[in-house]
Amino acid sequence: EAGVAQSPRYKIIEKRQSVAFWCNPISGHATLYWYQQILGQGPKLLIQFQNNGVVDDSQLPKDRFSAERLKGVDSTLKIQPAKLEDSAVYLCASLHPARGDTQYFGPGTRLLVL
Amino acid sequence: RKEVEQDPGPFNVPEGATVAFNCTYSNSASQSFFWYRQDCRKEPKLLMSVYSSGNEDGRFTAQLNRASQYISLLIRDSKLSDSATYLCVVSHFGNEKLTFGTGTRLTIIP
């Protein structure tokens, strides 16, 4: 079974620039998550989708972050404009429909904002 | 107060030793508990779920104490390959949102 795919794996940008990340969840996983993991911390949920609808975006900084999952499969997360403190790993995860809380994570996109 | 608190370590433990991690959570409504493992520069992966009755998987034993709101992980006969960061994770009943602790970094020394 193919895992969660993410791209790019690495990205370096300057502050105030824009950046977008892409995620393709495991086939059949209706629930998709984006997490931000800052160095030395655990992952922090940014947004949760159920199919193409947003379930929880309470911790998403909406002034600069946006995410969409238009067809209920792939998802993109965008930051515009980026700040230095956005440097982190952005992890996408999807939820196994028959195993409740078991989330499967992609390899992440490592973002460095200079 | 953070919802999930862990000692960040690092724990440097000789190979073959037993090591234990504890984690506390603040929300008494939390219903599901997990330990995830994260290798350096890799994504988190589920190590084991934690049940009220305790559960064991090979050299790994997880315990949950609801009254005190803490979770533990015990690793026996530690191997070099156990070196990783161990993340304590909780979620609320009926809510698929996971809340992660900061992780405890473990290094097994030959």
mmCIF file of C-alpha atoms in Angstrom:
data_model
loop_
_atom_site.group_PDB
_atom_site.id
_atom_site.type_symbol
_atom_site.label_atom_id
_atom_site.label_comp_id
_atom_site.label_asym_id
_atom_site.label_seq_id
_atom_site.Cartn_x
_atom_site.Cartn_y
_atom_site.Cartn_z
ATOM 1 C CA GLU A 1 0.000 0.000 0.000
ATOM 2 C CA ALA A 2 1.440 3.353 -1.009
ATOM 3 C CA GLY A 3 1.981 5.791 1.835
ATOM 4 C CA VAL A 4 1.203 9.467 2.160
ATOM 5 C CA ALA A 5 3.104 11.441 -0.477
ATOM 6 C CA GLN A 6 4.332 14.993 -0.007
ATOM 7 C CA SER A 7 6.263 17.425 -2.141
ATOM 8 C CA PRO A 8 8.573 19.163 -2.199
ATOM 9 C CA ARG A 9 10.737 17.556 0.456
ATOM 10 C CA TYR A 10 12.737 20.713 1.067
ATOM 11 C CA LYS A 11 12.127 24.375 0.400
ATOM 12 C CA ILE A 12 14.175 27.476 1.143
ATOM 13 C CA ILE A 13 12.582 30.882 0.669
ATOM 14 C CA GLU A 14 13.072 34.420 1.852
ATOM 15 C CA LYS A 15 10.687 36.067 4.267
ATOM 16 C CA ARG A 16 7.637 37.658 2.655
ATOM 17 C CA GLN A 17 7.748 35.164 -0.215
ATOM 18 C CA SER A 18 4.989 32.625 -0.856
ATOM 19 C CA VAL A 19 5.256 28.849 -0.745
ATOM 20 C CA ALA A 20 2.929 25.917 -1.358
ATOM 21 C CA PHE A 21 3.080 22.311 -0.242
ATOM 22 C CA TRP A 22 1.263 19.356 -1.739
ATOM 23 C CA CYS A 23 -0.047 16.167 -0.154
ATOM 24 C CA ASN A 24 -1.554 13.013 -1.594
ATOM 25 C CA PRO A 25 -3.046 10.850 1.173
ATOM 26 C CA ILE A 26 -3.340 7.095 1.226
ATOM 27 C CA SER A 27 -6.056 5.952 -1.179
ATOM 28 C CA GLY A 28 -9.424 5.777 0.514
ATOM 29 C CA HIS A 29 -8.463 7.879 3.532
ATOM 30 C CA ALA A 30 -11.199 10.475 3.835
ATOM 31 C CA THR A 31 -9.596 12.444 6.661
ATOM 32 C CA LEU A 32 -6.488 14.505 5.986
ATOM 33 C CA TYR A 33 -4.416 16.619 8.360
ATOM 34 C CA TRP A 34 -1.713 19.230 8.062
ATOM 35 C CA TYR A 35 0.671 19.615 10.999
ATOM 36 C CA GLN A 36 3.480 22.035 11.703
ATOM 37 C CA GLN A 37 6.478 20.667 13.594
ATOM 38 C CA ILE A 38 8.969 23.219 14.821
ATOM 39 C CA LEU A 39 12.407 21.903 15.783
ATOM 40 C CA GLY A 40 12.360 20.383 19.255
ATOM 41 C CA GLN A 41 8.577 20.279 19.484
ATOM 42 C CA GLY A 42 5.835 17.812 18.716
ATOM 43 C CA PRO A 43 3.605 18.218 15.670
ATOM 44 C CA LYS A 44 0.884 20.849 16.030
ATOM 45 C CA LEU A 45 -2.341 20.458 14.080
ATOM 46 C CA LEU A 46 -3.004 23.241 11.590
ATOM 47 C CA ILE A 47 -6.082 21.948 9.778
ATOM 48 C CA GLN A 48 -8.203 18.823 9.447
ATOM 49 C CA PHE A 49 -10.271 17.913 6.381
ATOM 50 C CA GLN A 50 -13.024 15.338 6.064
ATOM 51 C CA ASN A 51 -13.273 14.719 2.326
ATOM 52 C CA ASN A 52 -13.276 18.265 0.913
ATOM 53 C CA GLY A 53 -14.718 19.954 3.996
ATOM 54 C CA VAL A 54 -12.816 21.606 6.840
ATOM 55 C CA VAL A 55 -13.413 19.973 10.222
ATOM 56 C CA ASP A 56 -11.006 21.997 12.337
ATOM 57 C CA ASP A 57 -8.851 24.972 11.392
ATOM 58 C CA SER A 58 -8.787 26.643 14.790
ATOM 59 C CA GLN A 59 -4.985 26.674 14.965
ATOM 60 C CA LEU A 60 -4.381 27.779 11.387
ATOM 61 C CA PRO A 61 -2.982 31.344 11.186
ATOM 62 C CA LYS A 62 -5.534 32.399 8.619
ATOM 63 C CA ASP A 63 -3.938 35.760 7.913
ATOM 64 C CA ARG A 64 -1.115 33.986 6.100
ATOM 65 C CA PHE A 65 -1.925 30.283 5.846
ATOM 66 C CA SER A 66 -4.531 28.689 3.623
ATOM 67 C CA ALA A 67 -5.325 25.118 2.685
ATOM 68 C CA GLU A 68 -7.674 23.383 0.327
ATOM 69 C CA ARG A 69 -8.747 19.913 -0.667
ATOM 70 C CA LEU A 70 -11.006 20.665 -3.580
ATOM 71 C CA LYS A 71 -11.752 17.148 -4.817
ATOM 72 C CA GLY A 72 -11.469 15.408 -1.477
ATOM 73 C CA VAL A 73 -8.178 13.711 -2.345
ATOM 74 C CA ASP A 74 -5.031 15.829 -2.783
ATOM 75 C CA SER A 75 -4.474 18.861 -0.622
ATOM 76 C CA THR A 76 -2.325 21.968 -0.772
ATOM 77 C CA LEU A 77 -1.140 24.177 2.061
ATOM 78 C CA LYS A 78 -0.001 27.700 1.238
ATOM 79 C CA ILE A 79 1.850 30.330 3.217
ATOM 80 C CA GLN A 80 1.679 33.910 1.963
ATOM 81 C CA PRO A 81 3.687 35.855 3.029
ATOM 82 C CA ALA A 82 6.141 33.682 4.953
ATOM 83 C CA LYS A 83 7.770 34.762 8.206
ATOM 84 C CA LEU A 84 10.982 33.562 9.810
ATOM 85 C CA GLU A 85 9.002 31.708 12.483
ATOM 86 C CA ASP A 86 7.315 29.588 9.802
ATOM 87 C CA SER A 87 10.545 27.592 9.455
ATOM 88 C CA ALA A 88 9.446 24.078 10.353
ATOM 89 C CA VAL A 89 8.564 20.687 8.948
ATOM 90 C CA TYR A 90 5.055 20.534 7.502
ATOM 91 C CA LEU A 91 3.599 17.079 7.884
ATOM 92 C CA CYS A 92 0.566 15.700 6.132
ATOM 93 C CA ALA A 93 -1.281 12.750 7.619
ATOM 94 C CA SER A 94 -4.321 10.719 6.700
ATOM 95 C CA LEU A 95 -6.609 8.603 8.798
ATOM 96 C CA HIS A 96 -7.375 4.944 8.282
ATOM 97 C CA PRO A 97 -11.177 4.697 8.019
ATOM 98 C CA ALA A 98 -11.465 1.434 9.943
ATOM 99 C CA ARG A 99 -8.904 2.127 12.640
ATOM 100 C CA GLY A 100 -10.198 5.258 14.273
ATOM 101 C CA ASP A 101 -7.251 7.180 15.544
ATOM 102 C CA THR A 102 -4.422 5.621 13.556
ATOM 103 C CA GLN A 103 -2.938 8.421 11.488
ATOM 104 C CA TYR A 104 -0.307 7.762 8.842
ATOM 105 C CA PHE A 105 2.175 10.510 8.192
ATOM 106 C CA GLY A 106 3.959 11.556 5.045
ATOM 107 C CA PRO A 107 7.701 12.317 5.029
ATOM 108 C CA GLY A 108 7.074 16.035 5.466
ATOM 109 C CA THR A 109 8.276 19.191 3.753
ATOM 110 C CA ARG A 110 11.150 20.924 5.505
ATOM 111 C CA LEU A 111 10.784 24.697 5.110
ATOM 112 C CA LEU A 112 13.496 27.212 5.875
ATOM 113 C CA VAL A 113 12.589 30.888 5.757
ATOM 114 C CA LEU A 114 15.578 33.249 5.551
ATOM 115 C CA ARG B 1 -0.179 24.552 30.923
ATOM 116 C CA LYS B 2 0.444 22.333 27.924
ATOM 117 C CA GLU B 3 -2.187 19.703 27.231
ATOM 118 C CA VAL B 4 0.451 16.961 27.005
ATOM 119 C CA GLU B 5 3.718 17.242 28.914
ATOM 120 C CA GLN B 6 6.823 15.118 28.575
ATOM 121 C CA ASP B 7 10.372 15.320 29.827
ATOM 122 C CA PRO B 8 12.264 16.262 26.651
ATOM 123 C CA GLY B 9 15.410 14.444 27.796
ATOM 124 C CA PRO B 10 17.768 13.587 26.298
ATOM 125 C CA PHE B 11 18.001 10.168 27.875
ATOM 126 C CA ASN B 12 21.341 8.473 27.204
ATOM 127 C CA VAL B 13 21.047 4.825 28.157
ATOM 128 C CA PRO B 14 23.481 1.910 27.750
ATOM 129 C CA GLU B 15 22.473 -0.895 25.463
ATOM 130 C CA GLY B 16 20.560 -3.616 27.291
ATOM 131 C CA ALA B 17 19.253 -1.316 29.994
ATOM 132 C CA THR B 18 15.626 -0.638 30.822
ATOM 133 C CA VAL B 19 14.301 2.859 30.301
ATOM 134 C CA ALA B 20 10.962 4.411 31.238
ATOM 135 C CA PHE B 21 9.243 7.562 30.025
ATOM 136 C CA ASN B 22 6.297 9.287 31.615
ATOM 137 C CA CYS B 23 3.824 11.723 30.184
ATOM 138 C CA THR B 24 0.998 13.694 31.777
ATOM 139 C CA TYR B 25 -2.117 15.087 30.151
ATOM 140 C CA SER B 26 -4.355 17.852 31.400
ATOM 141 C CA ASN B 27 -7.705 17.154 29.732
ATOM 142 C CA SER B 28 -9.652 14.562 31.697
ATOM 143 C CA ALA B 29 -11.927 14.103 28.664
ATOM 144 C CA SER B 30 -9.060 12.511 26.745
ATOM 145 C CA GLN B 31 -10.007 8.990 25.776
ATOM 146 C CA SER B 32 -7.372 7.589 23.456
ATOM 147 C CA PHE B 33 -3.663 7.442 24.122
ATOM 148 C CA PHE B 34 -0.683 6.509 22.027
ATOM 149 C CA TRP B 35 3.059 6.438 21.802
ATOM 150 C CA TYR B 36 4.537 7.463 18.472
ATOM 151 C CA ARG B 37 8.162 7.059 17.515
ATOM 152 C CA GLN B 38 10.001 9.597 15.391
ATOM 153 C CA ASP B 39 13.452 8.901 13.996
ATOM 154 C CA CYS B 40 15.758 11.793 13.183
ATOM 155 C CA ARG B 41 14.474 13.721 10.170
ATOM 156 C CA LYS B 42 11.653 11.240 9.630
ATOM 157 C CA GLU B 43 7.917 11.304 10.137
ATOM 158 C CA PRO B 44 6.188 10.070 13.322
ATOM 159 C CA LYS B 45 5.008 6.479 13.272
ATOM 160 C CA LEU B 46 2.609 4.763 15.646
ATOM 161 C CA LEU B 47 4.510 2.630 18.153
ATOM 162 C CA MET B 48 1.582 1.430 20.222
ATOM 163 C CA SER B 49 -1.793 2.377 21.601
ATOM 164 C CA VAL B 50 -2.190 2.611 25.366
ATOM 165 C CA TYR B 51 -5.085 0.925 27.127
ATOM 166 C CA SER B 52 -6.341 1.210 30.684
ATOM 167 C CA SER B 53 -5.428 -2.398 31.338
ATOM 168 C CA GLY B 54 -1.904 -1.818 30.085
ATOM 169 C CA ASN B 55 -0.466 -3.485 27.053
ATOM 170 C CA GLU B 56 2.746 -5.081 25.976
ATOM 171 C CA ASP B 57 4.379 -5.506 22.596
ATOM 172 C CA GLY B 58 7.630 -7.414 22.805
ATOM 173 C CA ARG B 59 10.088 -5.315 24.772
ATOM 174 C CA PHE B 60 7.675 -2.393 25.023
ATOM 175 C CA THR B 61 5.072 -1.951 27.758
ATOM 176 C CA ALA B 62 2.608 0.935 27.956
ATOM 177 C CA GLN B 63 0.522 1.868 30.975
ATOM 178 C CA LEU B 64 -2.266 4.350 31.529
ATOM 179 C CA ASN B 65 -3.292 5.819 34.887
ATOM 180 C CA ARG B 66 -6.516 7.759 34.351
ATOM 181 C CA ALA B 67 -6.820 8.869 37.971
ATOM 182 C CA SER B 68 -3.427 10.571 37.844
ATOM 183 C CA GLN B 69 -3.679 11.393 34.135
ATOM 184 C CA TYR B 70 -0.339 9.971 33.171
ATOM 185 C CA ILE B 71 0.915 7.533 30.592
ATOM 186 C CA SER B 72 4.133 5.551 30.687
ATOM 187 C CA LEU B 73 6.296 3.650 28.259
ATOM 188 C CA LEU B 74 8.821 1.047 29.379
ATOM 189 C CA ILE B 75 11.491 -0.310 27.061
ATOM 190 C CA ARG B 76 13.317 -3.409 28.259
ATOM 191 C CA ASP B 77 16.625 -4.755 26.948
ATOM 192 C CA SER B 78 17.137 -1.597 24.901
ATOM 193 C CA LYS B 79 18.707 -1.873 21.457
ATOM 194 C CA LEU B 80 20.723 0.637 19.472
ATOM 195 C CA SER B 81 17.804 0.777 17.049
ATOM 196 C CA ASP B 82 15.563 2.121 19.819
ATOM 197 C CA SER B 83 17.335 5.471 19.565
ATOM 198 C CA ALA B 84 14.626 7.935 18.517
ATOM 199 C CA THR B 85 12.236 10.539 19.877
ATOM 200 C CA TYR B 86 9.169 9.119 21.599
ATOM 201 C CA LEU B 87 6.030 11.225 21.340
ATOM 202 C CA CYS B 88 3.181 10.932 23.821
ATOM 203 C CA VAL B 89 -0.154 11.511 22.090
ATOM 204 C CA VAL B 90 -3.732 11.905 23.313
ATOM 205 C CA SER B 91 -7.061 12.355 21.574
ATOM 206 C CA HIS B 92 -10.602 12.960 22.721
ATOM 207 C CA PHE B 93 -13.403 10.442 22.360
ATOM 208 C CA GLY B 94 -15.124 10.806 19.007
ATOM 209 C CA ASN B 95 -12.538 13.343 17.921
ATOM 210 C CA GLU B 96 -9.865 12.278 15.527
ATOM 211 C CA LYS B 97 -7.629 15.169 16.465
ATOM 212 C CA LEU B 98 -4.354 14.116 18.060
ATOM 213 C CA THR B 99 -2.450 16.299 20.512
ATOM 214 C CA PHE B 100 1.259 15.591 20.690
ATOM 215 C CA GLY B 101 3.714 16.131 23.490
ATOM 216 C CA THR B 102 7.092 17.650 22.710
ATOM 217 C CA GLY B 103 8.704 14.230 22.644
ATOM 218 C CA THR B 104 11.427 12.552 24.684
ATOM 219 C CA ARG B 105 14.709 11.987 22.935
ATOM 220 C CA LEU B 106 16.368 8.637 23.635
ATOM 221 C CA THR B 107 19.888 7.628 22.662
ATOM 222 C CA ILE B 108 21.073 4.076 23.284
ATOM 223 C CA ILE B 109 24.813 3.935 23.860
ATOM 224 C CA PRO B 110 26.810 0.861 22.755
#
